[in-house]
Every structure is written in structure tokens, then in C-alpha cells.
Tab-separated table of C-alpha atoms in Angstrom:
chain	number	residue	atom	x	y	z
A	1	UNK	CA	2.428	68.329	168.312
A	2	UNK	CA	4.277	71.600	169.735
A	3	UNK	CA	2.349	74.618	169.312
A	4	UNK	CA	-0.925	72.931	167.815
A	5	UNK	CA	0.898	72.876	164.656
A	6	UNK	CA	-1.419	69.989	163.294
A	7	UNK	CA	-4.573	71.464	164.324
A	8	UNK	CA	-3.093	74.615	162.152
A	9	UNK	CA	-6.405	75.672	159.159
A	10	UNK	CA	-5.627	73.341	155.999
A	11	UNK	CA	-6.368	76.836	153.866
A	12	UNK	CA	-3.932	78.627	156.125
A	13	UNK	CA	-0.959	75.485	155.683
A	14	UNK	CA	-1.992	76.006	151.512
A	15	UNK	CA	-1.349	79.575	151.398
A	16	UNK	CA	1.990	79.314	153.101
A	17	UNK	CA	3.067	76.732	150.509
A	18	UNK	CA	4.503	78.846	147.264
A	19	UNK	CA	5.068	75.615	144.886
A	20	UNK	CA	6.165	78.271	142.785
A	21	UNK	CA	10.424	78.122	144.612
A	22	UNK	CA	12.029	75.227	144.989
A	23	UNK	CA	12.464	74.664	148.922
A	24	UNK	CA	15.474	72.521	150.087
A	25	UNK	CA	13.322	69.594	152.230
A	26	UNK	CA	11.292	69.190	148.920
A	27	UNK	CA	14.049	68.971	146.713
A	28	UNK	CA	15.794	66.399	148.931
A	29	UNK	CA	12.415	65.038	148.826
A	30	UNK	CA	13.184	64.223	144.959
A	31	UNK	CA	16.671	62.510	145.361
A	32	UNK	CA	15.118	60.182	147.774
A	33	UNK	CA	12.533	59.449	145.676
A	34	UNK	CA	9.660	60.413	147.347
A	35	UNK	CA	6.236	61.800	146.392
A	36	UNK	CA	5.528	64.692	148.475
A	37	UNK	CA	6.991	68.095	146.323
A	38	UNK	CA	6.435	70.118	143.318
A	39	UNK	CA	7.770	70.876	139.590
A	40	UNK	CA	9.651	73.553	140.897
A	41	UNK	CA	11.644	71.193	143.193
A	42	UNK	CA	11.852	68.601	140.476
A	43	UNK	CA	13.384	70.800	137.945
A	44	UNK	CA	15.672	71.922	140.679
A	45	UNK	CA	16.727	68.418	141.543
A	46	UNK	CA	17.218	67.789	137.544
A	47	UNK	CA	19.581	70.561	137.440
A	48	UNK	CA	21.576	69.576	140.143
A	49	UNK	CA	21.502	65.874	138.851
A	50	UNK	CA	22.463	67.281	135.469
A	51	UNK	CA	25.592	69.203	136.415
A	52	UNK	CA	26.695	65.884	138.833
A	53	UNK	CA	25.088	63.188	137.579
A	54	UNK	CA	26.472	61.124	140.088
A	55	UNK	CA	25.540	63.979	142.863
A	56	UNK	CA	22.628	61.550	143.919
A	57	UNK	CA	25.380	59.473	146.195
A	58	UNK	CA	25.847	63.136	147.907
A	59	UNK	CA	22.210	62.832	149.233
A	60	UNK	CA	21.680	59.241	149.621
A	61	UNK	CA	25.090	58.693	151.437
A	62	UNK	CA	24.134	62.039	154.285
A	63	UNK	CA	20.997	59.730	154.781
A	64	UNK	CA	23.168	56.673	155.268
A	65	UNK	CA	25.513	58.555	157.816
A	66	UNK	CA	22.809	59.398	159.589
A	67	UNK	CA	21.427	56.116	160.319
A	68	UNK	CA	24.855	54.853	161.129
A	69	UNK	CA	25.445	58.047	163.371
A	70	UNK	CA	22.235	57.295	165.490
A	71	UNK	CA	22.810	53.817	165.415
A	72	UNK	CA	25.988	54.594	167.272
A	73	UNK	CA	24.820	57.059	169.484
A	74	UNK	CA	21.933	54.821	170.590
A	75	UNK	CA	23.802	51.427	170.476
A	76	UNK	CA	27.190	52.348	171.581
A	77	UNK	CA	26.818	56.048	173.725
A	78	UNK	CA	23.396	55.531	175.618
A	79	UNK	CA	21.923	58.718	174.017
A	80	UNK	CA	18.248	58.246	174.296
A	81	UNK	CA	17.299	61.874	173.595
A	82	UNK	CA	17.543	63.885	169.888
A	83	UNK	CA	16.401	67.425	168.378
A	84	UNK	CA	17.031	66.944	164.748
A	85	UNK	CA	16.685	70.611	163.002
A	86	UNK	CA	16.209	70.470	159.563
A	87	UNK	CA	13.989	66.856	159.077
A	88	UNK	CA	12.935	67.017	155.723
A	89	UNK	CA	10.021	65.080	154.563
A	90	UNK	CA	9.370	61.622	156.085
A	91	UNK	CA	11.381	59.191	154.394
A	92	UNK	CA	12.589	55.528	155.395
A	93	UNK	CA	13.764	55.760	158.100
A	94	UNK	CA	13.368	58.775	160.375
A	95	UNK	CA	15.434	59.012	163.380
A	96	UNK	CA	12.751	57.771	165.816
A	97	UNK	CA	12.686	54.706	163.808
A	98	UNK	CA	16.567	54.065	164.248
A	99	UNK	CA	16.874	54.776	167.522
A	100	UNK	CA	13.718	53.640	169.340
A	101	UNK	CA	14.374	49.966	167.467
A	102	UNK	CA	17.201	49.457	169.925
A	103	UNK	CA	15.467	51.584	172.997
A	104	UNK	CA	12.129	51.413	172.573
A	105	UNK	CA	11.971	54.540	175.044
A	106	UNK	CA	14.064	56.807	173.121
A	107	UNK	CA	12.500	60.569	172.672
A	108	UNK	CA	12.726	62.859	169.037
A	109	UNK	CA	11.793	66.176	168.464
A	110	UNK	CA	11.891	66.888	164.583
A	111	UNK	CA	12.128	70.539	163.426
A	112	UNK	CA	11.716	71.734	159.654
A	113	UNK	CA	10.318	75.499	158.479
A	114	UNK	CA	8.439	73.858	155.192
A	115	UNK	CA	4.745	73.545	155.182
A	116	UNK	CA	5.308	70.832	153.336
A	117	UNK	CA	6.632	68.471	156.069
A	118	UNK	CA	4.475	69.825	157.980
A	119	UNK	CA	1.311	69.055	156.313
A	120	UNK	CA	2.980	65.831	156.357
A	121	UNK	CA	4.452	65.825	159.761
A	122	UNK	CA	1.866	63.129	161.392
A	123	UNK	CA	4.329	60.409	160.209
A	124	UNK	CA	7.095	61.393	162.089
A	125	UNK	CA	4.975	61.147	165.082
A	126	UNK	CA	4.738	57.392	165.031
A	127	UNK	CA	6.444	56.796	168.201
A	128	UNK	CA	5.989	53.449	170.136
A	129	UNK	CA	4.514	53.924	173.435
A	130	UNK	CA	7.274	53.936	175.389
A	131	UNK	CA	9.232	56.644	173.336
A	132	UNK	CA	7.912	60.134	172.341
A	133	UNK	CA	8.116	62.301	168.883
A	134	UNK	CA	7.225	65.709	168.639
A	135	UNK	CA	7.266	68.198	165.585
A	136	UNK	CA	8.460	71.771	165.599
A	137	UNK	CA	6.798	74.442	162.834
A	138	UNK	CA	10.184	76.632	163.041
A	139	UNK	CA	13.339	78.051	161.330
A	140	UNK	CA	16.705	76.702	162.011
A	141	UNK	CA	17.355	80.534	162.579
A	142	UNK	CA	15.166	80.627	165.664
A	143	UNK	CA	17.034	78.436	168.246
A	144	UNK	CA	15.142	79.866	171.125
A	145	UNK	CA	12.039	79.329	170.465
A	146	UNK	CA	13.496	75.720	168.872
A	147	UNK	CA	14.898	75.038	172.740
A	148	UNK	CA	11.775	76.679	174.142
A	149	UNK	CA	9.420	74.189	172.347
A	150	UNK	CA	11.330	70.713	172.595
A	151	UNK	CA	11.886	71.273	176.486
A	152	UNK	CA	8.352	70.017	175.881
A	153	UNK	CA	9.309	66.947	175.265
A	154	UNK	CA	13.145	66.504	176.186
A	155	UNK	CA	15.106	66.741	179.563
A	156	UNK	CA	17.499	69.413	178.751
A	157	UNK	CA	19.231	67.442	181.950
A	158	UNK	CA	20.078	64.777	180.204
A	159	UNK	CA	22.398	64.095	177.278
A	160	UNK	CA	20.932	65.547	173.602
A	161	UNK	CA	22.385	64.644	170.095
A	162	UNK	CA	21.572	67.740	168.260
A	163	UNK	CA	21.713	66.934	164.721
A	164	UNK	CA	22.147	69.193	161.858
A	165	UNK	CA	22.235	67.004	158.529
A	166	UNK	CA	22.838	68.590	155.142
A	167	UNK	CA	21.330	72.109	156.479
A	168	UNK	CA	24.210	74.778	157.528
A	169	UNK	CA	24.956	75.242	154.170
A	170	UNK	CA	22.168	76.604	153.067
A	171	UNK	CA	22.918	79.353	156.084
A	172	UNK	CA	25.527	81.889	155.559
A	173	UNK	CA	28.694	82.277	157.892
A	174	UNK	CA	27.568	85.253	160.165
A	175	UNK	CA	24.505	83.423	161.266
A	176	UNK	CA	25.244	79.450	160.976
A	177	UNK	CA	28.410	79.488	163.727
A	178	UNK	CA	26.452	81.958	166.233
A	179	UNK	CA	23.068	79.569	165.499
A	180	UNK	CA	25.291	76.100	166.853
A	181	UNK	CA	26.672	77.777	169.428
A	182	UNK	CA	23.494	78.804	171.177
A	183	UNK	CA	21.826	75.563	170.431
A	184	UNK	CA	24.868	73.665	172.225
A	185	UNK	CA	25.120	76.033	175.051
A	186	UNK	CA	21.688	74.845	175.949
A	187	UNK	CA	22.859	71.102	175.697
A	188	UNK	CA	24.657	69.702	178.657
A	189	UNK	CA	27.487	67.730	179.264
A	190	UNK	CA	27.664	64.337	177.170
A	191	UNK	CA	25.313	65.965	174.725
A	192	UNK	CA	26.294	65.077	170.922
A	193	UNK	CA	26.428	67.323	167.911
A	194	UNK	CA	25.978	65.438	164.663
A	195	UNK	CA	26.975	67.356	161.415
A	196	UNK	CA	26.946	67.315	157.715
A	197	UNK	CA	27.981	69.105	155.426
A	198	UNK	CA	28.665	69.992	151.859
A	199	UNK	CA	32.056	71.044	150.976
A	200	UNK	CA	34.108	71.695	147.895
A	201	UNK	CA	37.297	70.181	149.096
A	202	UNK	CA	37.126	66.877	147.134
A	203	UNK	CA	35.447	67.398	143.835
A	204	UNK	CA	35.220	71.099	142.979
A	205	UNK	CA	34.403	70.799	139.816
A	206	UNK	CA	31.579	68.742	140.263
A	207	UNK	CA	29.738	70.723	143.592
A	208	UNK	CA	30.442	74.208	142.129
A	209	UNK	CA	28.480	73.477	139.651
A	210	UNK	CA	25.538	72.004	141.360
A	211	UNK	CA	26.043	74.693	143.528
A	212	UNK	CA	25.385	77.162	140.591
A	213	UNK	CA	22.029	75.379	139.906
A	214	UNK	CA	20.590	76.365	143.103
A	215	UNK	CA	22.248	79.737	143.532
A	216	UNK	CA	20.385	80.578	140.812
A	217	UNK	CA	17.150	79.786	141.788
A	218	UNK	CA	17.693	81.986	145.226
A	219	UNK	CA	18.753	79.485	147.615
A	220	UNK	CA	21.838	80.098	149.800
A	221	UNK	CA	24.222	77.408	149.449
A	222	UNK	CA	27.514	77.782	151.377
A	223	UNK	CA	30.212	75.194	150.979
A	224	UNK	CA	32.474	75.161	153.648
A	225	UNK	CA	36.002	73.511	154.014
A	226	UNK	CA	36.674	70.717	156.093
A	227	UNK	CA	38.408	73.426	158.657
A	228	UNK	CA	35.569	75.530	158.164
A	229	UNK	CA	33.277	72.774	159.304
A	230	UNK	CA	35.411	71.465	162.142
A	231	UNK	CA	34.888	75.534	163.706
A	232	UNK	CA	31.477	74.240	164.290
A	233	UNK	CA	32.988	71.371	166.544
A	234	UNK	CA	36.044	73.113	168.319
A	235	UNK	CA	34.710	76.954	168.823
A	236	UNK	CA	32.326	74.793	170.814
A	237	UNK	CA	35.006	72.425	172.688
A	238	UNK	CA	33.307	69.532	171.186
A	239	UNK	CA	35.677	66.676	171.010
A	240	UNK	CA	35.094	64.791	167.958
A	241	UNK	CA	34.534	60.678	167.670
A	242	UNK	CA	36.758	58.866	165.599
A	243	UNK	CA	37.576	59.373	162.669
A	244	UNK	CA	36.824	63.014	162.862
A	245	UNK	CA	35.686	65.266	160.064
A	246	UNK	CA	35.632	62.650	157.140
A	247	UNK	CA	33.734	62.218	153.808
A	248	UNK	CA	30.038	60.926	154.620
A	249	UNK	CA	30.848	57.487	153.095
A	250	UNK	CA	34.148	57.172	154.911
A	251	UNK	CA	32.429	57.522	158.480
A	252	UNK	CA	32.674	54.334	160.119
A	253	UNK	CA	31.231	51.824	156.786
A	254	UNK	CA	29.303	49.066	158.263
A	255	UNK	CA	28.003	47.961	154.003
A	256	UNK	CA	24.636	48.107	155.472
A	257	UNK	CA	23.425	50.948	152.930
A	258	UNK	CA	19.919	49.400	151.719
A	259	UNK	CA	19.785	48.546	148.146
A	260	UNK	CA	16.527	49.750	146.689
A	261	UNK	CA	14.162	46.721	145.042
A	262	UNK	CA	15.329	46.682	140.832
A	263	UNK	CA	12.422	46.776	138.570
A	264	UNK	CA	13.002	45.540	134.858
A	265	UNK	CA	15.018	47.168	132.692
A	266	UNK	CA	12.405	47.438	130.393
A	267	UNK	CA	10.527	49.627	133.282
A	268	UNK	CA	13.831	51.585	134.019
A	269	UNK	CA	14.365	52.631	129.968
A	270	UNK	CA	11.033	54.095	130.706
A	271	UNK	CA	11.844	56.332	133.308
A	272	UNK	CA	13.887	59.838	133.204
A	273	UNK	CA	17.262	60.533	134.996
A	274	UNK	CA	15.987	61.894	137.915
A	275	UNK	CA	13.688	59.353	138.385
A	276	UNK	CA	15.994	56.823	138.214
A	277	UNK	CA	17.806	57.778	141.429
A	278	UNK	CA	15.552	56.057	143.460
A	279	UNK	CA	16.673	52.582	142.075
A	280	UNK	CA	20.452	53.220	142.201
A	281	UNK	CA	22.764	50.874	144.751
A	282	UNK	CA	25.017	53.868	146.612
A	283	UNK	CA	27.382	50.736	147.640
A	284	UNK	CA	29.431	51.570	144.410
A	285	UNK	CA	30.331	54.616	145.735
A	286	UNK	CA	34.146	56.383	144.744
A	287	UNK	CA	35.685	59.325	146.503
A	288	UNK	CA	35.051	60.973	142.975
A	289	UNK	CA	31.520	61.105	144.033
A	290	UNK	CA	31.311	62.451	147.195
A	291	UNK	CA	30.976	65.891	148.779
A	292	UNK	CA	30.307	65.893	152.156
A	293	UNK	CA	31.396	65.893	155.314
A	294	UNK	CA	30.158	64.404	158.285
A	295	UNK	CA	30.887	63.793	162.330
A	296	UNK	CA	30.226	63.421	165.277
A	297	UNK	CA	31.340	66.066	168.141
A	298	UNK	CA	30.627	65.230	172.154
A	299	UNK	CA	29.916	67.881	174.761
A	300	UNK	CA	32.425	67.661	177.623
């Protein structure tokens, strides 16, 4: 792992951890129903649930666009390279999962600033032996040293899908457009950008006030317009894929969403709201329910 992140002192990792503040990977954590975050992040996760109670399909359908958007880019572009900024916490599936099931030799670099993921980050390193995985302890804001590190393990020669899922809006406008722009410069030619992105152009109501629940716990949380979101592709002559800049559900549907296992409903009545989430089919997804955009861009 860059940097000897995992040989890092377990008491040092612990006092960098404030379970006190929600943190964004941990509260995504929570909609995907996973293990590894706090109270704090619950609660926050419960607020935002409780002022969209559908906002769930928001999370669980940027997931889904991202394993159709790798798909693609493995399957259909011959990208076999990605530096994905902004992991999260392990989950099913990460992108070396996707992409090294088609090409076995396919190489990730996973970035995230929580201590969280990575006191966790060992799982993302299960590559296959003809691939590579690497993990980068670092902040989004820090695209040099980001670039610095994963030349480590990518060719900076060859074609790079930089993705940057569900995490420019929680950076504000002065510092998320110049951030893109000197990760792509570093890209070359045939290099991808893959973006979502929260927005307040479908259901206002609904994301304003979500957005409110985590505004108020200190996050910043930016929702951009779909114009506002397509600067990040054209300021950096990035031609985007078909269909463009479209709702996360709406790029290219292939009704391959998994559908979590369903307990008994005598289990489920036992369970609160929030932890319910984890058992709900996305397929019945309306465009009532969603608020994000995602695409694709391509480096000329």
C-alpha cells in the first residue's frame, strides 16, 4: 500500500478517527448497509432518510452507475487502468472487482481521506495476480500528491478513467473545477472521466432538504445544475459518451441492479427505517426519486 499506509500505528489510525462528526464515506457506509461507521453517521443517514425517505435510491442507484460505467469502460473502451478518488468503505463490489472480472489484468488505485476506510482498506487490495490495487491515505484536495502516489502503480502513458462518484459536492466551486482540471491534465489522451453528482434540478424539494440535514452537521454539500456539472466535462474538452449528463438511473439501464436477499416480514417489522434500506429492490425506481447526475467524459 502507497506510503506504508497499512503499516501506519493502530493508536495513531484511532486518534485520527473523531466518531464524534459524521464523515461522508461512513455515512454512505449506512445507506449501503454496511457495518463499518458510527452513531454519529447513523443519525446523519436517519436524517437524510427522514427528510427523503425515498433518498436511499440516490445512493444505491450512484453505486449502480458505477458498475455499469466500469463495465463499459472495461468491456466496451479497453480501459484497463482506474484512480477512483473518493472510495468509500469496501462494499460489494469495488471497482477492481468489476473490472478485473472481464480483464483479469486490470490495475486500481483507490483514494479516500477517512481513517475509517483506511483501517479497512486491506479489502480493496484483493487483486488477482495478474491485476494490481493500491490504496491512497489522501484528500481529494491534494491531486499532486494523489498523481504522485498512483504513478506507483499506473502508467500515466496509458489511458486512465478517473472517477469521481458522489464526491464534488461535498467540495465548494472555487476548489472542485480547479481540482478536475489538474487531475485530467495529468491523464492522457483516451483517458476517461467518470462523474456523479448530486443536483437539485429534478426534485428540489426533496434534496434541499436532505441537503439541510447535513449542512447542519458541518459538511459542505454543493448541488450543482446539470450545466454546472457538464463545466467539469467541457472546460476540460472532454467529449461526453452517450447519453450525456443524465439522471444516474437513466444512464444506459441494463435491469441488472442486484436485488438484495428478503428476510421475513416478521424480521423486517423488527427493524428501523434506516435499517431497512439495505433490503429495498432500487428496480422500482421513478424520476421522483432521483437526484443525480452521472457521465461519462473521454480525453481527446
Amino acid at each position: 500500500m502507497t506510503g506504508d499506509a497499512l503499516s501506519q500505528d493502530p493508536a495513531e489510525l484511532q486518534r485520527r478517527i473523531d466518531s464524534s462528526k459524521a464523515h461522508p464515506a461512513r455515512v454512505y457506509d449506512v445507506f449501503l448497509g454496511g457495518k463499518d461507521h458510527y452513531p454519529a453517521d447513523r443519525d446523519a443517514a436517519a436524517a437524510a432518510l427522514a427528510a427523503n425517505p425515498r433518498g436511499y435510491l440516490d445512493v444505491r442507484h450512484n453505486r449502480d452507475f458505477l458498475r455499469r460505467a466500469v463495465t463499459t469502460l472495461v468491456e466496451q473502451d479497453g480501459i484497463r487502468q482506474f484512480l477512483d478518488i473518493g472510495t468509500g468503505l469496501p462494499t460489494a463490489e469495488n471497482v477492481h472487482q468489476i473490472a478485473q472480472r472481464t480483464v483479469p489484468g486490470s490495475r486500481v488505485v483507490y483514494v479516500d481521506n477517512d481513517p475509517v476506510v483506511l483501517a479497512h482498506a486491506r479489502a480493496l487490495l484483493t487483486s488477482g495476480p495478474e491485476g494490481r490495487t493500491d490504496y491512497i491515505d489522501a484528500d481529494l484536495r491534494e491531486p499532486a500528491r494523489i498523481l504522485e502516489q498512483a504513478a506507483k502503480t499506473l502508467d500515466f502513458d496509458q489511458p486512465v478513467a478517473l472517477c469521481l462518484v458522489a464526491v464534488l459536492h461535498f467540495v465548494a466551486d472555487e476548489e472542485a473545477y480547479p481540482l478536475v482540471r489538474e487531475l485530467l491534465d495529468a491523464l492522457p489522451a483516451g483517458s476517461r472521466l467518470v462523474l456523479s453528482h448530486l443536483t437539485e434540478d429534478l426534485n428540489p424539494e426533496n434534496i434541499r432538504a436532505v441537503q439541510r440535514t447535513y449542512t447542519e452537521r458541518g459538511f459542505t454539500f454543493v448541488l450543482r445544475s446539470r450545466a454546472e456539472v457538464e463545466r467539469f466535462f467541457t472546460e476540460n474538452g472532454l467529449e461526453t459518451a452517450d447519453p450525456g449528463v443524465v439522471p444516474a438511473h437513466r444512464w444506459r439501464p441494463d435491469g441488472a441492479a442486484p436485488v438484495p436477499e428478503q428476510p421475513e416480514e416478521s424480521f423486517l417489522a423488527g427493524l428501523d427505517d434506516i435499517e431497512k434500506v439495505r433490503y429495498r429492490d432500487i428496480n422500482d425506481v421513478t424520476d421522483a426519486d432521483i437526484n443525480v447526475y452521472a457521465a461519462i467524459g473521454a480525453k481527446g
